[in-house]
Structure formats: structure tokens, C-alpha cells
XYZ file of C-alpha atoms in Angstrom:
122
model
C -4.723 -12.596 8.774
C -7.391 -10.311 6.874
C -6.989 -7.353 5.510
C -9.267 -4.447 4.046
C -9.180 -1.664 1.843
C -10.178 1.256 1.824
C -10.605 4.831 0.993
C -10.194 5.384 -2.520
C -12.180 7.457 -4.756
C -12.174 10.364 -8.482
C -10.090 13.021 -7.579
C -8.248 15.056 -9.974
C -4.976 15.822 -10.421
C -3.125 17.880 -7.517
C -5.198 16.201 -5.020
C -4.091 14.275 -2.428
C -5.960 11.066 -0.919
C -5.422 8.795 1.242
C -6.078 4.931 1.257
C -6.039 2.646 5.303
C -5.428 -0.996 5.277
C -7.199 -3.232 8.342
C -6.396 -6.268 9.686
C -8.093 -8.714 11.586
C -5.964 -11.135 13.390
C -2.533 -10.880 15.879
C 0.479 -10.283 15.391
C -0.234 -7.884 11.718
C 2.620 -5.169 13.628
C 4.892 -7.051 13.429
C 4.334 -7.744 9.671
C 5.870 -6.069 6.540
C 2.711 -4.511 5.789
C 3.013 -3.078 1.612
C 0.693 -1.233 -1.379
C 0.143 -2.679 -4.624
C -1.246 -0.916 -7.572
C -2.794 -2.892 -10.505
C -3.263 -0.122 -13.282
C -6.454 -1.392 -15.993
C -4.148 -3.476 -18.877
C -0.734 -3.348 -16.719
C 0.500 -6.214 -14.500
C 0.242 -5.602 -11.195
C 3.781 -3.077 -9.179
C 5.296 -2.682 -5.840
C 4.704 0.572 -4.491
C 5.408 1.093 -0.908
C 5.734 -0.608 2.057
C 6.358 -0.813 5.742
C 8.225 -2.662 8.293
C 7.701 -3.203 12.047
C 9.686 -0.360 12.670
C 8.522 2.741 10.862
C 11.206 1.763 7.366
C 9.510 3.134 4.007
C 10.669 1.865 0.790
C 9.124 3.226 -2.133
C 9.142 2.645 -5.877
C 10.879 6.087 -7.486
C 7.719 6.988 -9.857
C 6.188 7.799 -5.976
C 9.063 9.573 -4.092
C 8.306 13.172 -2.744
C 4.256 12.190 -3.162
C 3.403 8.914 -1.383
C 4.335 8.505 2.098
C 3.791 4.369 4.200
C 2.721 4.590 7.824
C 1.074 2.604 10.091
C -1.098 2.683 13.401
C -0.421 -0.260 15.121
C -2.771 0.371 18.082
C -6.042 0.715 15.892
C -4.085 -2.165 12.818
C -3.166 0.140 10.111
C -1.451 1.029 7.307
C -2.577 3.835 5.478
C -1.198 5.080 1.840
C -1.621 8.930 1.556
C -0.828 10.104 -1.953
C 0.655 14.030 -2.752
C -0.594 15.400 -5.539
C -1.570 12.886 -7.202
C -1.027 11.645 -11.433
C -3.321 9.883 -14.381
C -0.966 7.617 -14.694
C -1.126 6.949 -10.242
C -4.782 4.902 -11.663
C -5.025 1.692 -10.528
C -6.946 -0.867 -8.284
C -4.274 -0.210 -5.117
C -3.543 -4.031 -3.152
C -2.248 -3.888 0.343
C -0.324 -7.406 0.948
C 1.547 -8.382 4.255
C 4.654 -10.451 4.953
C 5.562 -12.416 7.404
C 9.174 -12.639 6.564
C 12.324 -10.379 8.164
C 12.924 -7.589 5.088
C 12.104 -5.049 3.259
C 10.275 -6.748 -0.369
C 9.734 -5.382 -2.999
C 8.963 -8.558 -4.680
C 4.689 -9.585 -4.519
C 5.824 -13.137 -4.570
C 7.108 -12.653 -0.713
C 4.176 -11.541 0.396
C 1.095 -13.779 2.077
C -1.441 -12.460 3.054
C -3.651 -9.657 0.432
C -6.729 -7.338 0.986
C -9.283 -7.446 -1.985
C -8.508 -4.418 -3.878
C -9.578 -0.311 -3.369
C -9.266 1.973 -7.062
C -8.086 4.990 -7.171
C -8.879 6.778 -10.517
C -7.510 10.739 -11.146
C -9.000 12.249 -13.616
C -7.216 15.886 -15.238
């Protein structure tokens, strides 16, 4: 499975942005897919994940602002980010896990895409 993240950019605080993660390969629709982010000088952290049934989990700091969704026909997972804040600035990575569960630990993920930069200015 190869993952390709796209859609990042530079926006103002309060704006919205949608980033995408498109996969090649079979069985992607069966996998848990997650978004992680890494801000400058900080460790990579979990943001959100969605399983094959559409059940999602979020880190507290983005609840109510970010929505993860998937379109299995397009082999794509989206992260809709609303009410963006400067502290959301980071490189966002998508990843896929083949094991069962709503994993928030990045060690549980088997496949990783390259990152897409999201910059939010105040």
C-alpha cells in the first residue's frame, strides 16, 4: 500500500482546509487510516483515525473542529479542518494500520505517506 497525502497550504486563523490521503493497492478500505502531525521542534502526534466502518476517533485538541471521513470507492481518506488555529501548523501525515482497533499509537501503523504542510497564520 502506498499513501499519498495532498491538499496542504497556507491559510489564516479561522479558515478551513481539507487534506486528502489517497492509497494505491488493494484492501485499503479494510484498514484503519489515521492522520498524524508534527510541528517544528515537537514530536509527531496523533490527530484522528477512521476505521473501515466509519467509526472515528480524535485527539481532544481538534474535536469539534476537524472531521475525518473516507470514500472507499476512491481509496481516499479526508481530513476536513475548520476553525484552524496557528497551533495547528504542522506537517500532516497519513498512515494505515492493518490490525483491528482504533489505534492512536503510531507504532500500530504499518504504512505511511509523505507529509503535507499546513501553515496557519494569525
